[in-house]
Coordinates of C-alpha atoms in Angstrom, one line a residue:
M1 CA 36.3 57.2 256.6
I2 CA 39.9 58.3 256.2
Y3 CA 40.7 61.9 255.1
V4 CA 43.8 62.8 253.1
N5 CA 44.7 66.4 253.9
A6 CA 47.3 67.7 251.5
P7 CA 48.3 70.6 249.1
F8 CA 46.6 69.2 246.0
A9 CA 46.6 72.5 244.1
S10 CA 50.0 73.9 245.1
S11 CA 52.0 70.7 245.2
P12 CA 50.1 68.2 243.0
W13 CA 52.6 65.4 243.2
V14 CA 52.7 65.5 247.0
G15 CA 48.9 65.5 247.2
R16 CA 48.4 62.8 244.6
T17 CA 50.9 60.4 246.2
G18 CA 48.9 60.7 249.4
Q19 CA 45.6 60.1 247.8
Q20 CA 46.6 57.3 245.4
G21 CA 48.5 55.2 247.9
A22 CA 45.6 55.4 250.4
Q23 CA 43.0 54.6 247.8
L24 CA 44.9 51.6 246.5
A25 CA 45.1 50.2 250.0
A26 CA 41.4 50.9 250.7
D27 CA 40.5 49.1 247.4
E28 CA 42.4 46.0 248.5
I29 CA 41.1 46.0 252.0
N30 CA 37.5 46.5 250.9
R31 CA 37.5 43.2 249.0
T32 CA 37.0 41.5 252.4
G33 CA 36.4 44.5 254.7
V34 CA 37.6 45.5 258.1
T35 CA 36.1 43.6 261.1
V36 CA 35.7 45.8 264.2
A37 CA 34.0 44.4 267.2
G38 CA 32.2 41.7 265.1
R39 CA 31.0 44.2 262.5
S40 CA 32.3 44.5 258.9
Y41 CA 33.2 47.9 257.5
H42 CA 34.6 49.3 254.2
I43 CA 37.1 52.1 254.1
K44 CA 36.2 55.3 252.3
V45 CA 39.0 57.8 251.4
R46 CA 38.1 61.5 251.1
T47 CA 40.5 64.3 250.1
A48 CA 40.8 67.8 251.4
D49 CA 43.0 70.4 249.8
H50 CA 44.6 72.7 252.4
K51 CA 46.2 74.8 249.7
G52 CA 49.3 75.4 251.8
S53 CA 47.2 77.4 254.3
A54 CA 47.2 76.5 258.0
D55 CA 43.7 78.1 258.3
Q56 CA 42.3 75.9 255.5
A57 CA 44.0 72.8 257.0
L58 CA 42.3 73.5 260.3
T59 CA 39.0 73.8 258.6
N60 CA 39.7 70.5 256.9
I61 CA 40.5 68.8 260.2
R62 CA 37.3 70.0 261.8
K63 CA 35.3 68.8 258.8
A64 CA 37.0 65.4 259.1
A65 CA 36.1 65.2 262.8
A66 CA 32.5 66.3 262.1
E67 CA 32.1 63.6 259.5
K68 CA 33.4 60.9 262.0
A69 CA 36.6 60.2 260.2
V70 CA 38.8 57.7 262.0
A71 CA 42.1 59.2 260.9
V72 CA 43.7 61.8 258.7
I73 CA 46.6 61.0 256.4
D74 CA 48.5 64.3 256.1
D75 CA 51.4 65.6 254.1
G76 CA 52.6 67.2 257.4
S77 CA 53.3 70.8 256.4
T78 CA 50.4 72.2 258.5
V79 CA 50.5 69.7 261.4
T80 CA 51.7 72.2 264.0
A81 CA 48.5 74.3 263.3
T82 CA 46.1 71.3 263.3
A83 CA 47.4 68.8 265.8
G84 CA 45.6 70.3 268.8
A85 CA 42.2 70.4 267.2
A86 CA 42.7 66.8 265.9
E87 CA 43.8 65.6 269.3
K88 CA 40.6 67.0 270.9
A89 CA 38.6 65.0 268.4
G90 CA 40.8 61.9 268.9
L91 CA 42.0 62.0 265.3
P92 CA 45.4 60.6 264.6
L93 CA 47.4 62.7 262.1
L94 CA 49.5 60.3 260.0
V95 CA 52.3 62.1 258.1
Y96 CA 53.5 60.6 254.8
Y97 CA 55.8 63.4 253.4
D98 CA 57.1 66.4 255.3
G99 CA 60.3 65.6 257.3
T100 CA 60.4 68.7 259.5
T101 CA 61.9 67.5 262.7
G102 CA 59.8 69.2 265.4
I103 CA 56.4 68.2 264.1
V104 CA 56.7 64.6 265.6
D105 CA 56.8 64.5 269.4
P106 CA 54.9 61.8 271.3
A107 CA 54.9 64.0 274.5
L108 CA 53.8 67.2 272.8
R109 CA 51.6 65.8 270.0
P110 CA 50.7 62.2 270.9
N111 CA 48.3 61.9 268.0
V112 CA 50.9 62.7 265.3
F113 CA 52.7 59.8 263.7
R114 CA 55.1 59.9 260.7
L115 CA 55.9 57.2 258.2
A116 CA 58.3 59.4 256.1
P117 CA 62.0 59.9 256.6
S118 CA 62.7 62.8 258.9
N119 CA 64.9 65.7 257.8
Q120 CA 67.4 64.6 260.4
A121 CA 67.7 61.1 258.8
L122 CA 67.9 62.6 255.3
A123 CA 70.4 65.3 256.2
E124 CA 72.7 62.8 258.0
R125 CA 72.9 60.6 255.0
L126 CA 73.3 63.5 252.5
G127 CA 75.8 65.4 254.8
T128 CA 78.0 62.3 255.4
Y129 CA 78.0 61.6 251.6
L130 CA 78.9 65.1 250.7
A131 CA 81.6 65.5 253.4
G132 CA 83.2 62.3 252.2
K133 CA 83.6 63.9 248.7
G134 CA 85.6 66.8 250.2
L135 CA 83.3 69.4 248.5
R136 CA 83.1 73.1 249.3
M137 CA 79.4 73.4 249.7
A138 CA 77.0 76.3 249.4
L139 CA 73.7 75.9 251.1
V140 CA 70.4 77.4 249.8
R141 CA 67.2 77.0 251.7
D142 CA 63.7 78.5 251.4
D143 CA 62.0 80.4 254.2
S144 CA 59.5 77.7 255.0
P145 CA 59.6 75.6 258.2
Y146 CA 60.6 72.7 256.0
G147 CA 63.5 74.6 254.5
T148 CA 64.6 76.1 257.8
D149 CA 64.7 72.8 259.6
G150 CA 66.3 70.9 256.7
A151 CA 69.1 73.4 256.5
A152 CA 69.6 73.3 260.2
Q153 CA 69.8 69.5 260.2
L154 CA 72.2 69.6 257.3
R155 CA 74.5 72.1 259.0
Q156 CA 74.6 69.8 262.0
A157 CA 75.4 66.8 259.8
L158 CA 78.2 68.7 258.1
A159 CA 79.6 70.0 261.3
A160 CA 79.7 66.5 262.7
A161 CA 81.7 65.5 259.6
G162 CA 84.1 68.5 260.1
T163 CA 83.0 70.9 257.5
T164 CA 80.7 74.0 257.1
P165 CA 79.1 75.7 254.1
V166 CA 81.1 78.4 252.4
A167 CA 77.8 80.2 251.7
D168 CA 74.4 80.0 253.4
V169 CA 71.6 81.7 251.6
T170 CA 67.8 82.0 252.2
A171 CA 65.7 82.1 249.0
P172 CA 62.1 83.4 249.6
A173 CA 59.6 80.7 248.6
S174 CA 57.4 83.3 246.9
S175 CA 60.2 84.8 244.7
P176 CA 59.5 84.9 241.0
D177 CA 63.2 85.0 240.2
Y178 CA 66.2 83.6 242.2
R179 CA 69.1 85.3 240.5
D180 CA 69.7 87.6 243.4
S181 CA 69.7 84.6 245.8
V182 CA 72.0 82.7 243.6
A183 CA 74.6 85.4 242.9
P184 CA 76.3 85.3 246.3
V185 CA 76.4 81.5 246.0
V186 CA 78.3 81.7 242.8
A187 CA 80.6 84.4 244.2
A188 CA 81.6 82.2 247.1
Q189 CA 83.2 79.8 244.6
P190 CA 81.8 76.5 246.0
S191 CA 82.4 73.2 244.3
A192 CA 78.7 72.1 244.9
V193 CA 75.3 73.5 245.9
V194 CA 72.8 72.0 248.2
I195 CA 69.2 73.2 248.0
W196 CA 66.8 72.3 250.8
A197 CA 63.5 73.8 249.7
A198 CA 60.1 73.1 248.2
A199 CA 60.1 71.7 244.6
P200 CA 59.3 75.1 242.9
V201 CA 62.2 76.7 244.7
V202 CA 64.5 73.8 243.7
A203 CA 63.5 74.4 240.1
G204 CA 63.9 78.1 240.4
V205 CA 67.3 78.1 242.0
L206 CA 68.6 75.5 239.6
K207 CA 67.3 77.5 236.7
S208 CA 69.0 80.7 237.9
L209 CA 72.2 78.9 238.5
R210 CA 72.3 77.6 235.0
E211 CA 71.2 81.0 233.5
L212 CA 74.2 82.6 235.3
G213 CA 76.5 80.0 233.6
S214 CA 77.1 77.8 236.6
T215 CA 77.7 74.2 236.0
L216 CA 78.1 73.3 239.7
P217 CA 76.7 69.9 240.8
V218 CA 73.4 70.3 242.8
Y219 CA 72.1 68.2 245.6
T220 CA 68.7 68.3 247.3
G221 CA 66.4 66.6 249.8
P222 CA 63.4 64.5 248.6
T223 CA 61.9 67.5 246.7
G224 CA 64.5 67.1 244.0
E225 CA 62.6 64.0 243.0
D226 CA 59.3 65.8 242.5
P227 CA 58.4 65.5 238.8
S228 CA 57.6 69.2 238.7
V229 CA 61.3 70.0 238.9
R230 CA 61.9 68.1 235.7
T231 CA 58.8 69.4 233.9
A232 CA 59.6 73.0 234.9
L233 CA 63.0 72.7 233.2
E234 CA 61.9 70.5 230.3
S235 CA 63.3 72.9 227.6
H236 CA 66.7 72.5 229.2
P237 CA 67.0 68.8 230.2
D238 CA 70.8 69.3 230.6
W239 CA 70.1 71.6 233.5
V240 CA 68.8 68.8 235.7
Q241 CA 71.3 66.3 234.5
G242 CA 73.2 65.1 237.5
L243 CA 70.8 66.5 240.1
T244 CA 71.3 64.3 243.1
F245 CA 68.7 63.9 245.9
A246 CA 68.3 62.0 249.2
S247 CA 65.0 60.2 249.4
L248 CA 63.1 57.1 250.5
R249 CA 64.5 53.7 249.6
I250 CA 62.1 52.1 247.1
T251 CA 62.9 48.5 247.7
D252 CA 63.5 46.4 250.8
A253 CA 66.8 44.7 251.4
A254 CA 65.1 41.4 250.6
G255 CA 64.7 42.5 247.0
L256 CA 62.3 43.7 244.4
A257 CA 59.5 41.2 244.4
R258 CA 57.2 42.8 247.0
W259 CA 57.6 46.3 245.5
V260 CA 57.1 45.0 241.9
Q261 CA 53.8 43.5 243.1
F262 CA 52.8 46.9 244.6
R263 CA 53.8 48.7 241.4
L264 CA 51.7 46.3 239.2
A265 CA 48.7 46.9 241.4
Y266 CA 49.2 50.7 241.4
E267 CA 49.7 50.9 237.6
T268 CA 46.7 48.6 237.0
R269 CA 44.6 51.0 239.1
Y270 CA 46.0 54.3 237.9
G271 CA 48.1 53.7 234.8
E272 CA 51.7 54.7 234.4
D273 CA 52.7 58.2 235.8
R274 CA 54.1 59.6 232.6
L275 CA 55.8 62.9 233.0
A276 CA 54.5 65.8 230.9
L277 CA 57.7 66.5 229.1
G278 CA 56.3 67.5 225.7
E279 CA 58.6 66.9 222.8
T280 CA 61.8 67.0 224.9
L281 CA 62.3 63.3 224.5
R282 CA 61.2 60.7 222.0
R283 CA 60.5 58.2 224.8
P284 CA 58.2 58.4 227.8
V285 CA 59.6 59.1 231.2
V286 CA 57.6 57.2 233.9
Q287 CA 57.7 58.3 237.6
P288 CA 57.7 55.1 239.7
P289 CA 55.2 54.9 242.6
D290 CA 57.6 55.2 245.6
W291 CA 56.2 57.8 248.0
Q292 CA 52.7 56.3 247.4
M293 CA 54.0 53.4 249.5
L294 CA 53.7 55.4 252.6
S295 CA 50.1 56.4 252.5
Y296 CA 49.3 52.8 251.4
D297 CA 51.1 51.5 254.4
I298 CA 49.4 54.0 256.7
V299 CA 45.9 52.7 255.7
Y300 CA 47.0 49.1 256.5
L301 CA 48.2 50.4 259.9
V302 CA 44.8 52.1 260.5
K303 CA 43.1 48.9 259.6
A304 CA 45.2 47.0 262.2
A305 CA 44.6 49.7 264.8
L306 CA 40.8 49.6 264.2
E307 CA 40.8 45.8 264.7
K308 CA 42.9 46.0 267.8
A309 CA 41.0 49.0 269.3
G310 CA 37.6 47.3 268.7
T311 CA 35.9 50.7 267.9
T312 CA 35.5 53.1 265.0
D313 CA 35.0 56.0 267.4
P314 CA 38.4 57.9 267.5
G315 CA 37.0 60.2 270.2
R316 CA 37.6 57.6 272.8
G317 CA 41.4 57.7 272.2
K318 CA 41.5 53.9 271.7
L319 CA 42.5 54.2 268.0
A320 CA 45.4 56.5 268.6
A321 CA 46.6 54.3 271.4
A322 CA 46.3 51.2 269.2
L323 CA 48.5 52.8 266.6
N324 CA 51.4 52.5 269.2
E325 CA 51.0 48.7 269.2
V326 CA 50.4 47.5 265.7
Q327 CA 52.5 46.7 262.7
A328 CA 51.9 45.9 259.0
Q329 CA 53.9 44.6 256.1
G330 CA 54.8 47.6 254.0
A331 CA 54.4 47.9 250.2
N332 CA 58.1 47.0 249.7
G333 CA 58.1 44.2 252.3
T334 CA 59.5 46.2 255.2
A335 CA 57.6 45.9 258.5
V336 CA 56.2 49.3 259.5
G337 CA 54.7 50.7 262.7
W338 CA 55.2 52.9 265.7
T339 CA 55.7 52.6 269.5
A340 CA 54.4 54.8 272.3
S341 CA 57.9 56.4 272.6
N342 CA 58.7 56.6 268.9
H343 CA 56.3 58.0 266.4
E344 CA 58.9 58.0 263.7
G345 CA 58.2 55.0 261.6
M346 CA 61.1 55.3 259.1
P347 CA 64.6 54.4 260.3
G348 CA 67.6 56.2 258.9
N349 CA 68.7 53.1 257.0
Q350 CA 65.7 53.5 254.7
V351 CA 67.3 56.6 253.0
Y352 CA 69.3 56.4 249.8
L353 CA 70.8 58.8 247.3
A354 CA 69.7 59.0 243.6
V355 CA 70.9 61.0 240.6
I356 CA 68.9 62.2 237.6
L357 CA 70.3 61.1 234.3
N358 CA 68.5 61.6 231.0
L359 CA 65.4 62.6 233.1
N360 CA 65.3 59.3 234.9
F361 CA 66.8 58.7 238.3
R362 CA 68.9 55.9 239.5
P363 CA 70.9 55.1 242.7
V364 CA 74.3 56.8 242.9
Q365 CA 77.1 54.3 242.5
D366 CA 79.6 55.9 244.9
D367 CA 77.6 55.2 248.1
P368 CA 77.4 51.5 249.3
I369 CA 73.8 51.6 250.6
S370 CA 72.6 53.4 247.5
K371 CA 74.6 51.2 245.1
A372 CA 72.9 48.1 246.6
E373 CA 69.5 49.4 245.4
P374 CA 68.3 48.1 242.1
Q375 CA 67.6 50.3 239.1
I376 CA 63.9 50.9 238.8
E377 CA 62.5 50.9 235.2
Q378 CA 61.2 54.3 234.2
D379 CA 60.7 54.2 230.5

């Protein structure tokens, strides 16, 4: 049994990507099974909604341990609250989304592994890109650990490139309106705005900027890709036109073939992820399965670790130890895995920059790494 612990209600796309990728991998593996110490097993995926609450997440982890789960695939936002309890039960926590820097530390949290780009890697790519444009940047972050850390990483990246934000604003994640947060940003007369925040805050800040008449270009971390940003602003598609985000590279340098195979399997299993954009467009907009790759890859790594450890009992510590020594071929062809000294499974060169145009996104063309990425069909 593998649990997926994620914010299914409060961040549906984040939760769904974790569950779908894991289930697709389990379906494939279960055709032949997992052989552990001479016995054959199937993988069962269960979901638990932590609702953005550390207390609920801790309850979920304890339930997973009580039900003899072998691992927990986790969005990462509550890991600091649950890692200790999971470690006592021998449960690896395998992060597929949140890039907050401090949550992964092999010495402090030896059972926490991440297969998502860190905020540091994302901010370095985005900061270098923005500094190269010579922009006067205003920075807006929310007050979550994710927003706080992402903004700190971006400030460091900008400082290394010889620049600093002309405005630095915190927007409360629970705010119903962001005009008060946005007003000092506009007053600082930047030439661009960077938002490092959860998807609802990205949508809210962008909405307030446009309502105040600002046409400034906007840049974000991976949350800018979340379909909820586009659906929240569907009555004004021009407001998200040009929104640029740093995110996970979809394809491997070797090309599209392996990822196309993954996409076909995904859409055969789940159908196309068509965005709920009402009558805004006369064509469908399809969200490609990209972040689903990470939970998919994680399940294959768990399979390899089970086979190496020779046990389905995580309480012995053998499974977590085996995760330091195994690799798997990722959904896009990239080899994935961790080592005992490095629990970050995503190198910085797996980050690219994309821009939303006509509600689809495509690689930016003024960055060499991103330009080399193929355009992924989305309609």
